[in-house]
Coordinates of C-alpha atoms and ligand atoms in Angstrom, one line a residue:
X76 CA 95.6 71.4 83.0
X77 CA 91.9 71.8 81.7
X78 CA 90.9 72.3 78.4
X79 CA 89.3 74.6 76.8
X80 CA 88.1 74.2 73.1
X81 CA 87.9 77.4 70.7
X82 CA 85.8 76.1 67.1
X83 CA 85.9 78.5 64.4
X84 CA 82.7 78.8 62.5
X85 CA 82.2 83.0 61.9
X86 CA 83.1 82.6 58.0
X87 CA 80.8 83.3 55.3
X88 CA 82.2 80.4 53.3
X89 CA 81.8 82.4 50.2
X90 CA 82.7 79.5 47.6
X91 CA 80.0 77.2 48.6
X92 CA 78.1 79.8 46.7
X93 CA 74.8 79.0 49.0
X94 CA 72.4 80.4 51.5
X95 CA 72.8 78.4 53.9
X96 CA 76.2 79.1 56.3
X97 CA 79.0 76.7 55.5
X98 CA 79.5 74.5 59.2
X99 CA 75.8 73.9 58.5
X100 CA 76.2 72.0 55.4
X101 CA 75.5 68.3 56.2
X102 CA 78.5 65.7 56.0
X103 CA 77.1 62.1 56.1
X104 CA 73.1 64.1 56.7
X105 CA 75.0 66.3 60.0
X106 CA 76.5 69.5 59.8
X107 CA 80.1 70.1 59.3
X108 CA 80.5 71.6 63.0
X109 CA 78.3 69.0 64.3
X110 CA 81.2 66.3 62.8
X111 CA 84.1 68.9 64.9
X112 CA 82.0 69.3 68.1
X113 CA 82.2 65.4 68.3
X114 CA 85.7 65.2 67.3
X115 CA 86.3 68.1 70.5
X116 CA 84.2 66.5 72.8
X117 CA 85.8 62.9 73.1
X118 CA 88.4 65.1 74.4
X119 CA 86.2 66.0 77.6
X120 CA 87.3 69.9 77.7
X121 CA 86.4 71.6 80.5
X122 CA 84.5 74.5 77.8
X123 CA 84.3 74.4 74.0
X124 CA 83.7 77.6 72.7
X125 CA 82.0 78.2 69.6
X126 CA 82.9 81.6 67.7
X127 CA 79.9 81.8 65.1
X128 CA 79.0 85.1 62.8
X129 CA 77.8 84.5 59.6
X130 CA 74.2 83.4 59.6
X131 CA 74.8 83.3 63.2
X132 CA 70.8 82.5 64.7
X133 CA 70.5 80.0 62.4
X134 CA 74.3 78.2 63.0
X135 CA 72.9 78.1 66.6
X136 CA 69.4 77.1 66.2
X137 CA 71.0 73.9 64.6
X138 CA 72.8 73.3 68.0
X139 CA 70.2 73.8 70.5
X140 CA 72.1 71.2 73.0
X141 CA 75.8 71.0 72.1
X142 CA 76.6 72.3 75.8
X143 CA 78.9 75.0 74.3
X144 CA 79.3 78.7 74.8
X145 CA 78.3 80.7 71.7
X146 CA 81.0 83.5 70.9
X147 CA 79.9 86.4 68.4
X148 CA 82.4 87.8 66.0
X149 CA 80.1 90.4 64.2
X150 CA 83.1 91.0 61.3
X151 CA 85.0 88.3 60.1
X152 CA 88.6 89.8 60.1
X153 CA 90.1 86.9 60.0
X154 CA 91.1 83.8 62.4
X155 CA 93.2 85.5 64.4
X156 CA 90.5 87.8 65.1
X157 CA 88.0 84.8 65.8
X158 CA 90.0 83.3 68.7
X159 CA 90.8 87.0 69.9
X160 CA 86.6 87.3 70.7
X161 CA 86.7 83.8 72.9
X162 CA 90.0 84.8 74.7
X163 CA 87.8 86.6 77.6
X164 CA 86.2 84.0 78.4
X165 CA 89.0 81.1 78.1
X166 CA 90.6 80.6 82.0
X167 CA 94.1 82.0 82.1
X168 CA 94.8 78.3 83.0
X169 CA 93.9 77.0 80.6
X170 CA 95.3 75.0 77.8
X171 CA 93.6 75.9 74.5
X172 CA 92.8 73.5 71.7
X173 CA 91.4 75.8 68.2
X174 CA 89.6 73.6 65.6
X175 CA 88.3 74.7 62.6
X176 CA 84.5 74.5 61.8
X177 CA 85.1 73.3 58.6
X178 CA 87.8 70.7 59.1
X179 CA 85.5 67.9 59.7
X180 CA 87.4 64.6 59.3
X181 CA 89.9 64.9 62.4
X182 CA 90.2 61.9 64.6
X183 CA 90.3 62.5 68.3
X184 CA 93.3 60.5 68.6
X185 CA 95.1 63.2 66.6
X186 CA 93.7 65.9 68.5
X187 CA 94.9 63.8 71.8
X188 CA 98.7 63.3 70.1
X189 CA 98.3 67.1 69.5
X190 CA 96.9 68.1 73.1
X191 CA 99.9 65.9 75.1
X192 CA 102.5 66.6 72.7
X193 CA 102.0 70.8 73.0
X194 CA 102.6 71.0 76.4
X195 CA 105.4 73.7 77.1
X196 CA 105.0 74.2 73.1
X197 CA 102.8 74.9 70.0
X198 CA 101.4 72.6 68.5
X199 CA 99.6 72.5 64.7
X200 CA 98.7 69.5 62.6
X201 CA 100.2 69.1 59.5
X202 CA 99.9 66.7 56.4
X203 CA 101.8 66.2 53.1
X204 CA 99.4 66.7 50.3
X205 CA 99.3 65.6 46.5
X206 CA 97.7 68.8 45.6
X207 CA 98.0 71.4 48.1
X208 CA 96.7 74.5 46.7
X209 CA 94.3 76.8 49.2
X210 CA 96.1 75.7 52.4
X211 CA 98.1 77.6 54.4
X212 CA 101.8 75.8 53.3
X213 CA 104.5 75.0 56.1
X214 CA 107.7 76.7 56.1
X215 CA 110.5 74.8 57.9
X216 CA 114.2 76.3 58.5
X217 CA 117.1 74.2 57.2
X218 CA 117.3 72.3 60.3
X219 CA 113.8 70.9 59.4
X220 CA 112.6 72.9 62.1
X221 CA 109.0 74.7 61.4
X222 CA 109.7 78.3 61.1
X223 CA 106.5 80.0 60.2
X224 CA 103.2 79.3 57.9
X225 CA 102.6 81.2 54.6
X226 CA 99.0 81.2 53.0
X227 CA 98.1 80.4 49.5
X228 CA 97.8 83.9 48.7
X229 CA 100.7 85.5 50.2
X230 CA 102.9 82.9 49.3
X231 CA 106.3 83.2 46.6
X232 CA 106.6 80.4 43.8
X233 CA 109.0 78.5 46.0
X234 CA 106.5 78.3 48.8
X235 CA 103.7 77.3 46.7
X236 CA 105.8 73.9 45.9
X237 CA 105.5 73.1 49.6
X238 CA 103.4 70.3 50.2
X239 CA 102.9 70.2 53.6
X240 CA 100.2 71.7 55.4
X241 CA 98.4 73.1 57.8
X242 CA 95.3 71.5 59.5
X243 CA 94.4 74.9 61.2
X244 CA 94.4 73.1 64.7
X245 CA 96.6 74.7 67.4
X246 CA 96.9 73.7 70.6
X247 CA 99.2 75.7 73.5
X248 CA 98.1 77.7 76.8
X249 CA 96.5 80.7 77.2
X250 CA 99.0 82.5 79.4
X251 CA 101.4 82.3 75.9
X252 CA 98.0 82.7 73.6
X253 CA 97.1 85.8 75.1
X254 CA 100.3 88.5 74.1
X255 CA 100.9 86.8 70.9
X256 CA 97.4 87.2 69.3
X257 CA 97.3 90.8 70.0
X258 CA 100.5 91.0 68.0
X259 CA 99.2 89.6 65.0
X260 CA 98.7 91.9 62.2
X261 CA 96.7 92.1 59.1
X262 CA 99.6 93.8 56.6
X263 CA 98.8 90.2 54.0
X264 CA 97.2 89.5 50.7
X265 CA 93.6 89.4 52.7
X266 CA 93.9 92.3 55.1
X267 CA 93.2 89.2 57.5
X268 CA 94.3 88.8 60.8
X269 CA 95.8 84.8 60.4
X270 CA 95.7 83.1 63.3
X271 CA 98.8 80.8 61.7
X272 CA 100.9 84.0 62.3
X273 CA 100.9 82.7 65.7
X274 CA 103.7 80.2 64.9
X275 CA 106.1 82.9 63.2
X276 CA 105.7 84.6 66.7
X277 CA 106.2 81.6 68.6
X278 CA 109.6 80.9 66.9
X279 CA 110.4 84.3 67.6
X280 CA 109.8 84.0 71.3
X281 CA 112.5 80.8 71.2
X282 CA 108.7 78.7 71.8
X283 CA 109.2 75.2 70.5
X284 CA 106.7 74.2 67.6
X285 CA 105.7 71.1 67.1
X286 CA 104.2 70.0 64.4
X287 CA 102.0 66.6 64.6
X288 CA 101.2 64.3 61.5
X289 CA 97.8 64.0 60.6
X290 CA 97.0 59.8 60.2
X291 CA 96.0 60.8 56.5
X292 CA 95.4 63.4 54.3
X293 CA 91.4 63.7 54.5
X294 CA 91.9 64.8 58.6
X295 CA 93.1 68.2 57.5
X296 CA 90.6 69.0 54.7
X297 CA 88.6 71.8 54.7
X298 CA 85.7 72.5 53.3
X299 CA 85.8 75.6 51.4
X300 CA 83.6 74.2 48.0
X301 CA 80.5 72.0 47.0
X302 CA 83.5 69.7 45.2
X303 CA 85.7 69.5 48.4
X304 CA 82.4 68.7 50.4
X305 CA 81.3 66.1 47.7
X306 CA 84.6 64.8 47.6
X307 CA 84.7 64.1 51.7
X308 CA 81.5 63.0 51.9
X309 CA 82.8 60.2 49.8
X310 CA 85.7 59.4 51.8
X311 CA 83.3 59.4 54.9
X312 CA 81.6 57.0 53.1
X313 CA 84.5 54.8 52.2
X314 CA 85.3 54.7 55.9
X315 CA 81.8 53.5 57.1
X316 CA 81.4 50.8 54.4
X317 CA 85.6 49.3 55.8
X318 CA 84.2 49.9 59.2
X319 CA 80.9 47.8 58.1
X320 CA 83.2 45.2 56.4
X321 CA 85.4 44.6 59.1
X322 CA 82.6 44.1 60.8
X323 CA 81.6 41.4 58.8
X324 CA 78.7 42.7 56.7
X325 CA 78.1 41.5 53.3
X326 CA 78.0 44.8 51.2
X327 CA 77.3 44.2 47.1
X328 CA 79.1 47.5 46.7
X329 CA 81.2 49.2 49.1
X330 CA 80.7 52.0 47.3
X331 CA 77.1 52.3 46.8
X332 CA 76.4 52.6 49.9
X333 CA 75.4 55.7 52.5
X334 CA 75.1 55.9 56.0
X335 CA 74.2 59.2 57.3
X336 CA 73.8 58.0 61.0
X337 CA 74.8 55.2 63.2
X338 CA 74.2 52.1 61.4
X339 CA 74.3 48.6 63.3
X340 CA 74.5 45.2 62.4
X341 CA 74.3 41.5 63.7
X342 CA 75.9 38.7 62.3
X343 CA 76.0 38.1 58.5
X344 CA 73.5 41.0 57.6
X345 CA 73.9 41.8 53.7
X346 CA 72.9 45.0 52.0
X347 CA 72.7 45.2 48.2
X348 CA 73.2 48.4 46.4
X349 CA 72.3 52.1 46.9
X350 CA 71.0 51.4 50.5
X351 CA 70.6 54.8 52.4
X352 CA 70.5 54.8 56.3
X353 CA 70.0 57.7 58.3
X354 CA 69.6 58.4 62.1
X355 CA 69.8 55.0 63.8
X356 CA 69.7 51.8 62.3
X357 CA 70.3 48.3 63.7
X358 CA 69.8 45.2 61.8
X359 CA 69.4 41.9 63.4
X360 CA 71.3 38.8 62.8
X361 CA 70.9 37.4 59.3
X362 CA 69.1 40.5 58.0
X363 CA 69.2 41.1 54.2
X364 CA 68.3 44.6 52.9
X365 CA 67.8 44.5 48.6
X366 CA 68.9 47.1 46.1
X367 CA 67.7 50.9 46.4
X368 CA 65.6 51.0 50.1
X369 CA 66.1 54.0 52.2
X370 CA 66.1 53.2 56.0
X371 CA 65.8 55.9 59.1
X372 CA 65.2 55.1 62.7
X373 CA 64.5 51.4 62.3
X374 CA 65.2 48.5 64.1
X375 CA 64.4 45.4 62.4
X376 CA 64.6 41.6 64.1
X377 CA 67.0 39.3 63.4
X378 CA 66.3 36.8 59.8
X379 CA 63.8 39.9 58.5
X380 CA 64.2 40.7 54.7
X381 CA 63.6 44.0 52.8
X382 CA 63.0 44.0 49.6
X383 CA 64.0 46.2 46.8
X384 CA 62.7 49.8 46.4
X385 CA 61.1 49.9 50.0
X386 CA 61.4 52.8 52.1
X387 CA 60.8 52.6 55.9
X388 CA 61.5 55.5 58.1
X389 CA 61.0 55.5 62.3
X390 CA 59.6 51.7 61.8
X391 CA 60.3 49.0 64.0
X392 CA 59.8 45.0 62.5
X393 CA 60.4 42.1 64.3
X394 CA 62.2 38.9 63.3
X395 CA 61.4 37.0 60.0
X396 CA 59.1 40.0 58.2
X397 CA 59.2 39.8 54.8
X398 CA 58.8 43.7 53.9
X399 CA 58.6 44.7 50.3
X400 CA 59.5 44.8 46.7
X401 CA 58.1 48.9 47.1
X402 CA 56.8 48.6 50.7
X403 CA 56.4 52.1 52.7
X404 CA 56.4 51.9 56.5
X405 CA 55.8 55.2 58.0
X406 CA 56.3 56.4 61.2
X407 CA 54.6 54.5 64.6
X408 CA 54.9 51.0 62.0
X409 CA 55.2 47.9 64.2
X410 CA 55.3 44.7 62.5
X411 CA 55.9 41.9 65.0
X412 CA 57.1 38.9 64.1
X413 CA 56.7 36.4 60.6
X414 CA 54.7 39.6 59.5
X415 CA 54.5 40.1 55.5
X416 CA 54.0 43.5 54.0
X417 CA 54.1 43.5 50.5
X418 CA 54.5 45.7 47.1
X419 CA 53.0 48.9 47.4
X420 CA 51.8 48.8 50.8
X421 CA 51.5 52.0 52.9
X422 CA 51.0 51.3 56.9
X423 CA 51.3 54.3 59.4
X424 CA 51.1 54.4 63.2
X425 CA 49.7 50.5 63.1
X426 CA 50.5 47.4 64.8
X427 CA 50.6 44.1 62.8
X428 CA 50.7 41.2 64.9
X429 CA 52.3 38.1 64.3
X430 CA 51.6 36.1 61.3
X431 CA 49.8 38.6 59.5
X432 CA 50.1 40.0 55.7
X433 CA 49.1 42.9 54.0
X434 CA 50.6 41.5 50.7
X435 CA 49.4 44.2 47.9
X436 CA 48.4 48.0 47.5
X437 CA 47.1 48.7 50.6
X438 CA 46.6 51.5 53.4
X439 CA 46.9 50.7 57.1
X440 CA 46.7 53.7 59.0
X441 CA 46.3 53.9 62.7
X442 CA 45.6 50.6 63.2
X443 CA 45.8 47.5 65.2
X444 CA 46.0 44.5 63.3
X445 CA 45.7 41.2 65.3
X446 CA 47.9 38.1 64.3
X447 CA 47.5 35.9 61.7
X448 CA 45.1 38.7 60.1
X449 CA 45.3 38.4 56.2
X450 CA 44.3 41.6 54.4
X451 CA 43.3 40.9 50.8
X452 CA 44.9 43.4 48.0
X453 CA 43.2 46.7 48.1
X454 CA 42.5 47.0 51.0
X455 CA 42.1 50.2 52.8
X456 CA 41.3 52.2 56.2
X457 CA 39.5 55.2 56.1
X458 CA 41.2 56.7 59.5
X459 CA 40.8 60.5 58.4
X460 CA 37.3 62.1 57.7
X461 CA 38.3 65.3 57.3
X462 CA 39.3 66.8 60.7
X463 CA 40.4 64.0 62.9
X464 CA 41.9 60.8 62.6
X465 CA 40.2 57.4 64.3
X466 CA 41.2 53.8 64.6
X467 CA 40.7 50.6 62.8
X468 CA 41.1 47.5 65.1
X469 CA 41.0 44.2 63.1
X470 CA 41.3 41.2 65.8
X471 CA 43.2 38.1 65.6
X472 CA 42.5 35.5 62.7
X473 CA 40.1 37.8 60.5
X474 CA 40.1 37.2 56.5
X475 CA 40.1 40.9 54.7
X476 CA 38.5 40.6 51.0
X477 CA 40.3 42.1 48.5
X478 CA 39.4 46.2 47.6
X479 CA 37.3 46.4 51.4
X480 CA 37.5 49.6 52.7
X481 CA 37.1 50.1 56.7
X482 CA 35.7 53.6 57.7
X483 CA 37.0 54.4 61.0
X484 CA 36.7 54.2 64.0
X485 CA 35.9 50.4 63.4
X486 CA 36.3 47.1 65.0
X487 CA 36.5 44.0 62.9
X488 CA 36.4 41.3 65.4
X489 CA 38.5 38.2 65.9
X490 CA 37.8 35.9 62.7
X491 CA 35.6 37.8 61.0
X492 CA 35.8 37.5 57.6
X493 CA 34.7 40.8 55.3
X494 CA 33.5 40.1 51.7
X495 CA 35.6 41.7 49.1
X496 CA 34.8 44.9 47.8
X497 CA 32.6 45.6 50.8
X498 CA 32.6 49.1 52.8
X499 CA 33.1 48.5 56.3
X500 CA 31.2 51.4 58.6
X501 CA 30.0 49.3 61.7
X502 CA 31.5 47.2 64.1
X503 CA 31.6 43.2 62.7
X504 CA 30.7 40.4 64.7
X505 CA 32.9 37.6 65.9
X506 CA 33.3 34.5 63.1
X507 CA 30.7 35.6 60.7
X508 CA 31.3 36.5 57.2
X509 CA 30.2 40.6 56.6
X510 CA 29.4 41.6 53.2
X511 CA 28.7 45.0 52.5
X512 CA 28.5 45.9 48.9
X513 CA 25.2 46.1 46.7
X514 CA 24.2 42.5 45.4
X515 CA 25.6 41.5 41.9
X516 CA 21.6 41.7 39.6
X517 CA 22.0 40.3 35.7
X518 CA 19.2 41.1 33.8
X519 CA 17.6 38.4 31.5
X520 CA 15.7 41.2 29.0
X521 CA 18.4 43.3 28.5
X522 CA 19.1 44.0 25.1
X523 CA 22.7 46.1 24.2
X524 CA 21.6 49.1 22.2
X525 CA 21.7 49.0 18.4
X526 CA 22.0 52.3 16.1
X527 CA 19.4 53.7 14.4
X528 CA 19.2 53.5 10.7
Ligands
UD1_625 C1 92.7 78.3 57.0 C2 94.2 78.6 57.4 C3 95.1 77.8 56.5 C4 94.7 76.3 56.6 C5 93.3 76.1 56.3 C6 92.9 74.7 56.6 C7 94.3 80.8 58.3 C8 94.7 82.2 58.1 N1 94.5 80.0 57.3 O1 92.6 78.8 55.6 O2 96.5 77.9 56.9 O3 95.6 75.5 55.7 O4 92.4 77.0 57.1 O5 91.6 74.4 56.2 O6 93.8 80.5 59.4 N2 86.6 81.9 60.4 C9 86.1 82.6 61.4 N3 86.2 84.0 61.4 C10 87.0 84.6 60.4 C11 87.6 83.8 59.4 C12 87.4 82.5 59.5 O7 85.4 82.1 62.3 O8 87.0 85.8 60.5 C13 86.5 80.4 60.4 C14 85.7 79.9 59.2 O9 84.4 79.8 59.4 C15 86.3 78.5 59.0 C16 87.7 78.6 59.6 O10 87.7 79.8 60.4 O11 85.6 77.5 59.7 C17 88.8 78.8 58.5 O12 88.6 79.9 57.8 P1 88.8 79.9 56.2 O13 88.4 81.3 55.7 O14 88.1 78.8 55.6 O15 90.3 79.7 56.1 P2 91.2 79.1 54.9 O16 91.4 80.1 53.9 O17 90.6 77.8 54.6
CA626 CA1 88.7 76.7 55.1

């Protein structure tokens, strides 16, 4: 039967006491819905429907490609009354899978144990919790049989000692769907139409429920807090820095580390503390990132090391660079390979080919930097003059004196070498040493100035 996928993510999400609507909030630098659309689509359903409300342009200018059907729920009544706006479009074929927008953990294996084992049933995920308070808690009969589910708020003492609960996945056809939602009432604590009412009314109909074990606990939290979010971003965390292990990276501190992205690595990379990586990363064979360096969109060669404190974001480096202590590489950065870029050196949109170094406090901006170029400390291109930006081109083998400054547009040509301190305006002939700074006078009669009296 084909699948269609129902994500609730209308809520206000009140307790996150923010702006910003809660399945926006980023987990691991994505947002929370962004984690349960992936979790849905390894499933490949035939529709995922997303039923959105709260802060509803901005929910969907977040997802300008997801491929889903955007479902309005102007009120939020309550989940019952989310999945009762998607049912018109859901195919009376269908089987129906309903995930919650801010349930981001889940592992597509459970959802696929849930999706097989609900045929001809209902089926919910559950898991046994050390502290269940907030969830919805599972009441079974005394033939261990699950009988209904009572939320936190409706619930009697007894019932609060429960500590199984409920994920807020369901999964059953829409042929049985259909009658039982518009049964479901909002006579509770809330005034809520609860979708979880649906199992009451299942059990009631002689409908089988079965319930399915989540593989841990963290599957079925929600996030209805800045501490519940804090506290699964964490456990995100934990489960990138095992999967790293396993993989065989050396990390100082598995947990100091964040990956808000898809990190990979080669053989026997190592990354020292408080390394952030966002977007995509991939590391080389034998690449070694130091303490504190944040890394987006890079791809660096295999042997390169990054030194402490450096931050390089949509850079790519070849093998053997030595980049940092407090090196910035900016967008469009190409280092090829052997390439040295050191403390406090800034390089945007600019090639370096191989060999060359840029070892201290320096600017290369829009630039193509032969190989084996050395630029001396200082050292900086002028690519903006106000309006529009132009391009430095130093050829292969030239020698940059320390503190020169290269106005461009500007061509230093192949082994040139430029006198420090010297401002660079005009293209430089090949081989020949350019100076261009006013010629060092002393003056024999001078006399240093004595006060009067
Ligand atoms: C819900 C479940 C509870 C379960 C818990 C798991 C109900 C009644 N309760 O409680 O059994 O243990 O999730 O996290 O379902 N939403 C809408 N429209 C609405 C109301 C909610 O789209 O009118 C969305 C929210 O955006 C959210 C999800 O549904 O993504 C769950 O709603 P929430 O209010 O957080 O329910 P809980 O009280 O956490
Ligand atoms: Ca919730």
């Amino acid at each position: 039967m084909p699948l269609d996928v129902i994500v609730l993510a209308a809520g206000l999400g009140k307790r996150m006491r923010s702006e910003l609507p809660k399945v926006l909030h980023p987990l691991a630098g994505r947002p929370l819905l962004a984690h349960v659309l992936d979790a849905a689509r390894a499933l490949a359903p035939r529709r995922m429907f997303v039923v959105h409300g709260h802060g509803a342009e901005r929910v969907r200018a977040a997802f300008p490609d997801a491929g889903v059907d955007w479902v309005l729920q102007a009120k939020q009544l309550g989940t019952g009354h989310a999945v009762l706006q998607a049912l018109p479009q859901v195919a009376s074929d269908a089987d129906v899978l309903v995930l919650y927008g801010d349930v981001p953990l889940v592992r597509p294996a459970t959802l696929r144990r849930l999706v097989e084992g609900a045929r001809g049933s209902v089926g919910i995920v559950v898991a046994e919790l050390d502290d269940p308070s907030g969830y919805g808690r599972i009441v079974r009969d005394a033939a261990q049989r699950v009988a209904r589910i009572v939320e936190q708020k409706d619930a009697t003492a007894s019932e609060l000692a429960i500590r199984e609960v409920n994920s807020g996945f369901f999964c059953l056809s829409a042929r049985r769907l259909a009658p039982w939602l518009s049964k479901i009432g909002n006579d509770n604590a809330q005034n809520e139409y609860y979708l979880t009412d649906l199992v009451a009314l299942a059990v009631a109909d002689a409908v089988p429920v079965l319930a399915v074990k989540a593989e841990d606990q963290w599957e079925v939290a929600g996030v209805n807090s800045m501490q519940e979010l804090a506290v699964l971003e964490r456990v995100w965390q934990g489960r990138e820095a095992r999967r790293l292990l396993e993989a065989g990276v050396t990390l100082a501190d598995p947990a100091r580390i964040d990956v808000r992205g898809a990190l990979e690595c080669g053989r026997d990379v190592s990354i020292d503390i408080n390394c952030v990586f966002e977007g995509r990363v991939s590391l080389g064979d034998n690449v070694r990132v130091g303490p504190n360096c944040v890394l987006k969109n890079v791809s660096i060669g295999a042997g390169t090391e990054v030194l402490a404190f450096s931050h390089l974001d949509d850079a790519e480096l070849g093998e053997r660079c030595r980049v940092g202590p407090f090196a910035r590489l900016r967008p469009g950065a190409r280092l090829a390979e052997d390439v040295h870029v050191g403390n406090f050196v800034e390089v945007k949109a600019s090639r370096l080919g191989a060999g060359s170094k840029a070892n201290h406090l320096s600017y290369l901006g829009d630039s193509e930097v032969g190989s084996r170029v050395n630029v001396g400390a200082g050292t900086i291109t002028c690519n903006y003059d106000g309006a529009a930006k132009h391009r430095t081109v130093i050829e292969d083998d030239c020698f940059i004196g320390s503190d020169a400054t290269l106005v461009a547009p500007v061509r230093i040509a192949r082994g040139s070498y430029i006198g420090a301190g010297s401002t660079i305006s005009k293209d430089t002939p090949p081989g020949q040493l350019t100076v261009a700074r006013a010629r060092q006078v002393s003056i024999p009669s001078w006399k240093p100035p004595r006060k009067k009296g």
